[in-house]
Amino acid sequence: MNDLSMVAAGSVPLPLAPVQAIDDGVAIARLYGEPVLELPKDLYIPPDALQIILEAFEGPLDLLLYLIRRANLNVLDIPMAPLTVQYLEYVEAMRANHLELAADYLLMAAMLLEIKSRMLLPKPPRETTEEEDPRAELVRRLLEYEQTKLAAARLDVLPRAERDFEWVSVFVAEKVVERLPEVSLHDLQLAWLRIMKKARLNQHHRVGREQLSVREHMSAILRKLGDGEYVVFDALFDASLGPAGLVVSFLAVLELVKERLVDVLQNEAFAPIYVKLADGSRDNA
């Protein structure tokens, strides 16, 4: 970073290449490697044809802090006279090119001149409290700005997403355990009604009195389930027993479910119902 060359923009005339001797004359310049023997008669280079953009300060406090740190001065005891002179030289150089950029700097220059004039004035003797240092407010602002600038620099070196690294998302497939629907009493009722409807179509009307035992039907159903395999609910009923036998068989199934001797399962809604001997009940079959 140069001294006062850190102007926001400057205009300089476009220089020509050094004169070089060739066989048939003297080249005053070179254009794309080819010698130029004479200047074009209509050549005109405006004064702002070339602008060099240098790194600029972030504000008047940044400039003051740079001048203080470059001269290795104590912020708590600033020599206002040389600091003000250097600051005004920079502001004048900036005003020569970009007046619209120098508003904040001119305001700080006025503040520096005020502090400088107050320090040059003779101090009348006072019997009360001591007069406050005119530089106190400026020192406070400089220290706060320096702390903020250092904190911003520490934050800037931290890794930042989409600047120093990119987010990476990984899809992790989780195993979904299928949950089978529960068999409700209404499902059993519908299955029972289908069996009764089939029985009415295949059975003749008979009138008689039968002695039927629920326990006997329970034992018969357990024997059918004795191998531990799943059995369709409809297969547990014998249509030849007639409505009375089917009713007792259905009561026997309900009793087995109540005593937790069999399990009633269904793969999905409206699918066939399966009955299986409960774990630990095979010995009782």
mmCIF file of C-alpha atoms in Angstrom:
data_model
loop_
_atom_site.group_PDB
_atom_site.id
_atom_site.type_symbol
_atom_site.label_atom_id
_atom_site.label_comp_id
_atom_site.label_asym_id
_atom_site.label_seq_id
_atom_site.Cartn_x
_atom_site.Cartn_y
_atom_site.Cartn_z
ATOM 1 C CA MET A 1 0.000 0.000 0.000
ATOM 2 C CA ASN A 2 1.619 3.275 -1.113
ATOM 3 C CA ASP A 3 1.609 6.565 0.779
ATOM 4 C CA LEU A 4 -0.713 8.912 -1.066
ATOM 5 C CA SER A 5 -0.992 6.863 -4.237
ATOM 6 C CA MET A 6 -4.050 5.055 -2.829
ATOM 7 C CA VAL A 7 -6.423 7.399 -4.661
ATOM 8 C CA ALA A 8 -9.707 5.877 -5.723
ATOM 9 C CA ALA A 9 -8.965 6.601 -9.380
ATOM 10 C CA GLY A 10 -6.416 8.620 -11.329
ATOM 11 C CA SER A 11 -6.044 9.735 -14.929
ATOM 12 C CA VAL A 12 -2.685 9.592 -16.661
ATOM 13 C CA PRO A 13 -1.780 10.039 -20.351
ATOM 14 C CA LEU A 14 -1.182 6.869 -22.315
ATOM 15 C CA PRO A 15 2.609 6.417 -22.728
ATOM 16 C CA LEU A 16 4.161 5.198 -25.925
ATOM 17 C CA ALA A 17 6.717 2.428 -26.236
ATOM 18 C CA PRO A 18 10.387 3.412 -26.155
ATOM 19 C CA VAL A 19 12.018 4.426 -29.394
ATOM 20 C CA GLN A 20 13.775 1.584 -31.145
ATOM 21 C CA ALA A 21 15.970 1.646 -34.220
ATOM 22 C CA ILE A 22 15.109 -0.525 -37.190
ATOM 23 C CA ASP A 23 16.680 -0.997 -40.591
ATOM 24 C CA ASP A 24 14.565 1.449 -42.592
ATOM 25 C CA GLY A 25 13.913 4.116 -39.931
ATOM 26 C CA VAL A 26 13.169 4.834 -36.281
ATOM 27 C CA ALA A 27 10.085 3.294 -34.641
ATOM 28 C CA ILE A 28 8.324 5.671 -32.298
ATOM 29 C CA ALA A 29 6.160 2.851 -30.884
ATOM 30 C CA ARG A 30 5.120 -0.759 -31.366
ATOM 31 C CA LEU A 31 1.562 -1.932 -31.919
ATOM 32 C CA TYR A 32 0.987 -5.703 -31.451
ATOM 33 C CA GLY A 33 4.718 -6.206 -31.974
ATOM 34 C CA GLU A 34 4.840 -4.233 -35.245
ATOM 35 C CA PRO A 35 6.915 -0.992 -35.380
ATOM 36 C CA VAL A 36 5.072 2.338 -35.819
ATOM 37 C CA LEU A 37 7.220 4.824 -37.761
ATOM 38 C CA GLU A 38 4.992 7.900 -37.422
ATOM 39 C CA LEU A 39 2.024 9.047 -35.382
ATOM 40 C CA PRO A 40 -1.394 9.022 -37.050
ATOM 41 C CA LYS A 41 -2.518 12.535 -37.922
ATOM 42 C CA ASP A 42 -5.984 12.028 -36.315
ATOM 43 C CA LEU A 43 -4.712 10.360 -33.132
ATOM 44 C CA TYR A 44 -6.227 11.857 -29.982
ATOM 45 C CA ILE A 45 -5.796 10.497 -26.466
ATOM 46 C CA PRO A 46 -8.254 12.058 -23.971
ATOM 47 C CA PRO A 47 -6.882 12.856 -20.509
ATOM 48 C CA ASP A 48 -9.103 10.210 -18.812
ATOM 49 C CA ALA A 49 -8.403 7.456 -21.338
ATOM 50 C CA LEU A 50 -6.617 5.347 -18.759
ATOM 51 C CA GLN A 51 -7.852 4.956 -15.173
ATOM 52 C CA ILE A 52 -5.976 2.922 -12.605
ATOM 53 C CA ILE A 53 -8.192 1.611 -9.795
ATOM 54 C CA LEU A 54 -6.203 0.977 -6.618
ATOM 55 C CA GLU A 55 -7.308 -0.460 -3.324
ATOM 56 C CA ALA A 56 -9.206 2.288 -1.510
ATOM 57 C CA PHE A 57 -9.763 2.836 2.166
ATOM 58 C CA GLU A 58 -13.103 1.865 3.633
ATOM 59 C CA GLY A 59 -13.687 5.303 5.146
ATOM 60 C CA PRO A 60 -12.081 8.230 6.942
ATOM 61 C CA LEU A 61 -11.501 6.234 10.122
ATOM 62 C CA ASP A 62 -9.743 3.553 8.093
ATOM 63 C CA LEU A 63 -7.439 6.182 6.571
ATOM 64 C CA LEU A 64 -6.652 7.718 9.966
ATOM 65 C CA LEU A 65 -5.926 4.335 11.473
ATOM 66 C CA TYR A 66 -3.617 3.491 8.551
ATOM 67 C CA LEU A 67 -1.670 6.743 8.940
ATOM 68 C CA ILE A 68 -1.330 6.205 12.710
ATOM 69 C CA ARG A 69 -0.202 2.570 12.415
ATOM 70 C CA ARG A 70 2.196 3.360 9.567
ATOM 71 C CA ALA A 71 3.916 6.052 11.647
ATOM 72 C CA ASN A 72 3.872 3.721 14.697
ATOM 73 C CA LEU A 73 2.068 6.296 16.815
ATOM 74 C CA ASN A 74 0.247 5.814 20.073
ATOM 75 C CA VAL A 75 -3.500 6.072 19.525
ATOM 76 C CA LEU A 76 -3.964 7.515 23.009
ATOM 77 C CA ASP A 77 -1.503 10.352 22.286
ATOM 78 C CA ILE A 78 -1.954 11.391 18.659
ATOM 79 C CA PRO A 79 0.183 14.284 17.315
ATOM 80 C CA MET A 80 -2.574 16.165 15.530
ATOM 81 C CA ALA A 81 -0.427 18.530 13.427
ATOM 82 C CA PRO A 82 1.445 15.986 11.221
ATOM 83 C CA LEU A 83 -1.539 13.649 11.127
ATOM 84 C CA THR A 84 -3.816 16.432 9.883
ATOM 85 C CA VAL A 85 -1.310 17.453 7.201
ATOM 86 C CA GLN A 86 -1.039 13.913 5.823
ATOM 87 C CA TYR A 87 -4.779 13.455 5.938
ATOM 88 C CA LEU A 88 -5.446 16.702 4.046
ATOM 89 C CA GLU A 89 -2.940 15.713 1.351
ATOM 90 C CA TYR A 90 -4.874 12.517 0.749
ATOM 91 C CA VAL A 91 -8.228 14.330 0.662
ATOM 92 C CA GLU A 92 -6.893 16.897 -1.826
ATOM 93 C CA ALA A 93 -5.640 14.112 -4.078
ATOM 94 C CA MET A 94 -9.069 12.457 -3.899
ATOM 95 C CA ARG A 95 -10.960 15.695 -4.617
ATOM 96 C CA ALA A 96 -8.904 16.221 -7.777
ATOM 97 C CA ASN A 97 -10.424 13.115 -9.344
ATOM 98 C CA HIS A 98 -13.633 12.121 -7.588
ATOM 99 C CA LEU A 99 -15.221 14.869 -5.579
ATOM 100 C CA GLU A 100 -18.347 12.814 -4.894
ATOM 101 C CA LEU A 101 -16.251 10.237 -2.995
ATOM 102 C CA ALA A 102 -14.651 12.758 -0.641
ATOM 103 C CA ALA A 103 -17.716 13.927 1.345
ATOM 104 C CA ASP A 104 -17.084 11.768 4.418
ATOM 105 C CA TYR A 105 -13.368 12.485 4.226
ATOM 106 C CA LEU A 106 -13.999 16.250 4.135
ATOM 107 C CA LEU A 107 -16.156 15.941 7.229
ATOM 108 C CA MET A 108 -13.361 14.117 9.055
ATOM 109 C CA ALA A 109 -10.867 16.738 7.819
ATOM 110 C CA ALA A 110 -13.012 19.467 9.369
ATOM 111 C CA MET A 111 -13.066 17.537 12.625
ATOM 112 C CA LEU A 112 -9.265 17.172 12.599
ATOM 113 C CA LEU A 113 -8.815 20.898 11.955
ATOM 114 C CA GLU A 114 -11.153 21.688 14.829
ATOM 115 C CA ILE A 115 -9.227 19.410 17.198
ATOM 116 C CA LYS A 116 -5.932 20.885 16.009
ATOM 117 C CA SER A 117 -7.151 24.461 16.540
ATOM 118 C CA ARG A 118 -8.486 23.657 20.003
ATOM 119 C CA MET A 119 -5.138 22.172 20.989
ATOM 120 C CA LEU A 120 -3.289 25.266 19.728
ATOM 121 C CA LEU A 121 -5.414 27.687 21.712
ATOM 122 C CA PRO A 122 -3.979 28.755 25.056
ATOM 123 C CA LYS A 123 -5.634 27.080 28.002
ATOM 124 C CA PRO A 124 -6.888 29.527 30.642
ATOM 125 C CA PRO A 125 -6.276 28.490 34.227
ATOM 126 C CA ARG A 126 -9.223 26.784 35.826
ATOM 127 C CA GLU A 127 -9.824 26.079 39.445
ATOM 128 C CA THR A 128 -12.474 23.445 38.848
ATOM 129 C CA THR A 129 -12.180 20.185 36.975
ATOM 130 C CA GLU A 130 -9.642 19.702 34.217
ATOM 131 C CA GLU A 131 -10.685 20.325 30.618
ATOM 132 C CA GLU A 132 -11.406 17.233 28.548
ATOM 133 C CA ASP A 133 -8.850 16.324 25.895
ATOM 134 C CA PRO A 134 -10.186 17.388 22.433
ATOM 135 C CA ARG A 135 -8.842 14.138 21.019
ATOM 136 C CA ALA A 136 -10.857 11.913 23.375
ATOM 137 C CA GLU A 137 -13.853 11.433 21.078
ATOM 138 C CA LEU A 138 -11.620 10.745 18.072
ATOM 139 C CA VAL A 139 -9.544 8.233 20.052
ATOM 140 C CA ARG A 140 -12.701 6.441 21.211
ATOM 141 C CA ARG A 141 -14.007 6.135 17.643
ATOM 142 C CA LEU A 142 -10.653 4.923 16.363
ATOM 143 C CA LEU A 143 -10.372 2.223 19.044
ATOM 144 C CA GLU A 144 -13.921 1.025 18.428
ATOM 145 C CA TYR A 145 -13.333 0.948 14.672
ATOM 146 C CA GLU A 146 -10.087 -0.996 15.085
ATOM 147 C CA GLN A 147 -11.770 -3.585 17.319
ATOM 148 C CA THR A 148 -14.623 -3.955 14.837
ATOM 149 C CA LYS A 149 -12.201 -4.295 11.921
ATOM 150 C CA LEU A 150 -10.154 -6.974 13.706
ATOM 151 C CA ALA A 151 -13.326 -8.874 14.620
ATOM 152 C CA ALA A 152 -14.507 -8.709 10.994
ATOM 153 C CA ALA A 153 -11.121 -10.002 9.824
ATOM 154 C CA ARG A 154 -11.353 -12.960 12.249
ATOM 155 C CA LEU A 155 -14.847 -13.745 11.007
ATOM 156 C CA ASP A 156 -13.734 -13.498 7.379
ATOM 157 C CA VAL A 157 -11.084 -16.217 7.797
ATOM 158 C CA LEU A 158 -13.675 -18.681 9.089
ATOM 159 C CA PRO A 159 -14.845 -21.226 6.512
ATOM 160 C CA ARG A 160 -18.006 -20.044 4.822
ATOM 161 C CA ALA A 161 -20.543 -22.174 3.022
ATOM 162 C CA GLU A 162 -20.673 -21.717 -0.760
ATOM 163 C CA ARG A 163 -17.444 -19.704 -0.599
ATOM 164 C CA ASP A 164 -14.885 -22.091 0.876
ATOM 165 C CA PHE A 165 -16.921 -25.299 0.753
ATOM 166 C CA GLU A 166 -20.160 -26.694 -0.610
ATOM 167 C CA TRP A 167 -22.887 -28.486 1.277
ATOM 168 C CA VAL A 168 -23.105 -32.189 0.525
ATOM 169 C CA SER A 169 -26.286 -34.118 1.173
ATOM 170 C CA VAL A 170 -26.258 -37.891 1.438
ATOM 171 C CA PHE A 171 -29.434 -39.907 1.106
ATOM 172 C CA VAL A 172 -29.645 -42.658 3.698
ATOM 173 C CA ALA A 173 -32.295 -45.222 2.921
ATOM 174 C CA GLU A 174 -33.974 -46.485 6.066
ATOM 175 C CA LYS A 175 -35.550 -49.880 6.233
ATOM 176 C CA VAL A 176 -39.290 -49.524 6.617
ATOM 177 C CA VAL A 177 -40.949 -52.226 8.648
ATOM 178 C CA GLU A 178 -44.322 -53.089 7.191
ATOM 179 C CA ARG A 179 -47.066 -52.894 9.744
ATOM 180 C CA LEU A 180 -49.859 -55.356 9.106
ATOM 181 C CA PRO A 181 -53.412 -54.185 9.732
ATOM 182 C CA GLU A 182 -55.114 -55.456 12.850
ATOM 183 C CA VAL A 183 -58.066 -57.836 12.541
ATOM 184 C CA SER A 184 -61.087 -56.338 14.209
ATOM 185 C CA LEU A 185 -64.301 -57.945 15.348
ATOM 186 C CA HIS A 186 -66.050 -56.418 12.337
ATOM 187 C CA ASP A 187 -63.672 -58.231 9.973
ATOM 188 C CA LEU A 188 -64.447 -61.531 11.677
ATOM 189 C CA GLN A 189 -68.127 -60.772 11.397
ATOM 190 C CA LEU A 190 -67.894 -60.166 7.664
ATOM 191 C CA ALA A 191 -65.917 -63.369 7.171
ATOM 192 C CA TRP A 192 -68.493 -65.257 9.197
ATOM 193 C CA LEU A 193 -71.345 -63.858 7.115
ATOM 194 C CA ARG A 194 -69.663 -65.017 3.915
ATOM 195 C CA ILE A 195 -69.369 -68.532 5.348
ATOM 196 C CA MET A 196 -73.011 -68.542 6.426
ATOM 197 C CA LYS A 197 -74.093 -67.411 2.975
ATOM 198 C CA LYS A 198 -72.168 -70.260 1.385
ATOM 199 C CA ALA A 199 -73.627 -72.739 3.865
ATOM 200 C CA ARG A 200 -77.194 -71.732 3.031
ATOM 201 C CA LEU A 201 -76.572 -72.428 -0.628
ATOM 202 C CA ASN A 202 -75.235 -75.945 -0.029
ATOM 203 C CA GLN A 203 -77.342 -77.232 2.862
ATOM 204 C CA HIS A 204 -80.877 -78.610 2.927
ATOM 205 C CA HIS A 205 -83.320 -77.464 5.524
ATOM 206 C CA ARG A 206 -83.470 -79.864 8.424
ATOM 207 C CA VAL A 207 -85.302 -79.726 11.687
ATOM 208 C CA GLY A 208 -83.751 -81.487 14.611
ATOM 209 C CA ARG A 209 -82.040 -81.162 17.910
ATOM 210 C CA GLU A 210 -78.321 -81.553 18.075
ATOM 211 C CA GLN A 211 -75.953 -81.742 21.007
ATOM 212 C CA LEU A 212 -72.945 -79.617 20.106
ATOM 213 C CA SER A 213 -69.948 -78.832 22.310
ATOM 214 C CA VAL A 214 -67.798 -75.707 21.927
ATOM 215 C CA ARG A 215 -64.881 -77.506 23.600
ATOM 216 C CA GLU A 216 -64.988 -80.292 21.052
ATOM 217 C CA HIS A 217 -64.875 -77.802 18.197
ATOM 218 C CA MET A 218 -62.014 -75.968 19.907
ATOM 219 C CA SER A 219 -60.060 -79.225 20.076
ATOM 220 C CA ALA A 220 -60.832 -79.937 16.414
ATOM 221 C CA ILE A 221 -59.619 -76.505 15.352
ATOM 222 C CA LEU A 222 -56.415 -76.870 17.406
ATOM 223 C CA ARG A 223 -55.771 -80.217 15.670
ATOM 224 C CA LYS A 224 -56.094 -78.515 12.284
ATOM 225 C CA LEU A 225 -53.566 -75.919 13.399
ATOM 226 C CA GLY A 226 -51.270 -78.448 15.037
ATOM 227 C CA ASP A 227 -48.514 -78.222 12.352
ATOM 228 C CA GLY A 228 -47.975 -74.497 13.126
ATOM 229 C CA GLU A 229 -48.775 -73.344 9.573
ATOM 230 C CA TYR A 230 -51.140 -70.523 8.597
ATOM 231 C CA VAL A 231 -54.634 -71.748 7.743
ATOM 232 C CA VAL A 232 -57.247 -69.722 5.920
ATOM 233 C CA PHE A 233 -60.102 -68.755 8.214
ATOM 234 C CA ASP A 234 -62.682 -70.324 5.908
ATOM 235 C CA ALA A 235 -60.876 -73.690 6.031
ATOM 236 C CA LEU A 236 -61.593 -74.058 9.733
ATOM 237 C CA PHE A 237 -65.300 -74.514 9.075
ATOM 238 C CA ASP A 238 -67.018 -77.562 7.673
ATOM 239 C CA ALA A 239 -70.089 -76.523 5.674
ATOM 240 C CA SER A 240 -71.546 -80.012 6.014
ATOM 241 C CA LEU A 241 -72.190 -79.408 9.730
ATOM 242 C CA GLY A 242 -74.960 -76.993 8.885
ATOM 243 C CA PRO A 243 -75.663 -73.601 10.406
ATOM 244 C CA ALA A 244 -75.677 -74.897 13.972
ATOM 245 C CA GLY A 245 -72.270 -76.555 13.565
ATOM 246 C CA LEU A 246 -70.872 -73.448 11.902
ATOM 247 C CA VAL A 247 -72.120 -71.272 14.753
ATOM 248 C CA VAL A 248 -70.469 -73.523 17.323
ATOM 249 C CA SER A 249 -67.246 -73.562 15.284
ATOM 250 C CA PHE A 250 -67.274 -69.779 15.130
ATOM 251 C CA LEU A 251 -67.811 -69.614 18.891
ATOM 252 C CA ALA A 252 -64.914 -72.037 19.301
ATOM 253 C CA VAL A 253 -62.628 -69.724 17.249
ATOM 254 C CA LEU A 254 -63.654 -66.725 19.334
ATOM 255 C CA GLU A 255 -62.964 -68.668 22.513
ATOM 256 C CA LEU A 256 -59.488 -69.691 21.230
ATOM 257 C CA VAL A 257 -58.701 -66.045 20.401
ATOM 258 C CA LYS A 258 -59.922 -64.992 23.838
ATOM 259 C CA GLU A 259 -57.673 -67.541 25.536
ATOM 260 C CA ARG A 260 -54.778 -66.500 23.249
ATOM 261 C CA LEU A 261 -54.335 -69.990 21.906
ATOM 262 C CA VAL A 262 -54.464 -68.874 18.252
ATOM 263 C CA ASP A 263 -53.396 -65.734 16.331
ATOM 264 C CA VAL A 264 -55.593 -64.157 13.672
ATOM 265 C CA LEU A 265 -53.631 -62.261 10.968
ATOM 266 C CA GLN A 266 -54.314 -60.392 7.753
ATOM 267 C CA ASN A 267 -51.698 -59.205 5.206
ATOM 268 C CA GLU A 268 -53.612 -56.126 4.102
ATOM 269 C CA ALA A 269 -57.056 -54.613 4.219
ATOM 270 C CA PHE A 270 -59.786 -56.783 2.651
ATOM 271 C CA ALA A 271 -57.300 -59.630 2.214
ATOM 272 C CA PRO A 272 -58.025 -63.213 3.325
ATOM 273 C CA ILE A 273 -57.823 -63.852 7.075
ATOM 274 C CA TYR A 274 -55.356 -66.446 8.337
ATOM 275 C CA VAL A 275 -55.336 -68.307 11.627
ATOM 276 C CA LYS A 276 -52.210 -69.730 13.214
ATOM 277 C CA LEU A 277 -51.497 -71.596 16.395
ATOM 278 C CA ALA A 278 -50.055 -69.196 18.972
ATOM 279 C CA ASP A 279 -46.494 -69.706 20.126
ATOM 280 C CA GLY A 280 -46.317 -72.061 23.083
ATOM 281 C CA SER A 281 -49.781 -73.531 22.410
ATOM 282 C CA ARG A 282 -48.746 -76.448 20.166
ATOM 283 C CA ASP A 283 -48.405 -78.779 23.143
ATOM 284 C CA ASN A 284 -51.976 -78.058 24.162
ATOM 285 C CA ALA A 285 -53.390 -78.976 20.750
#
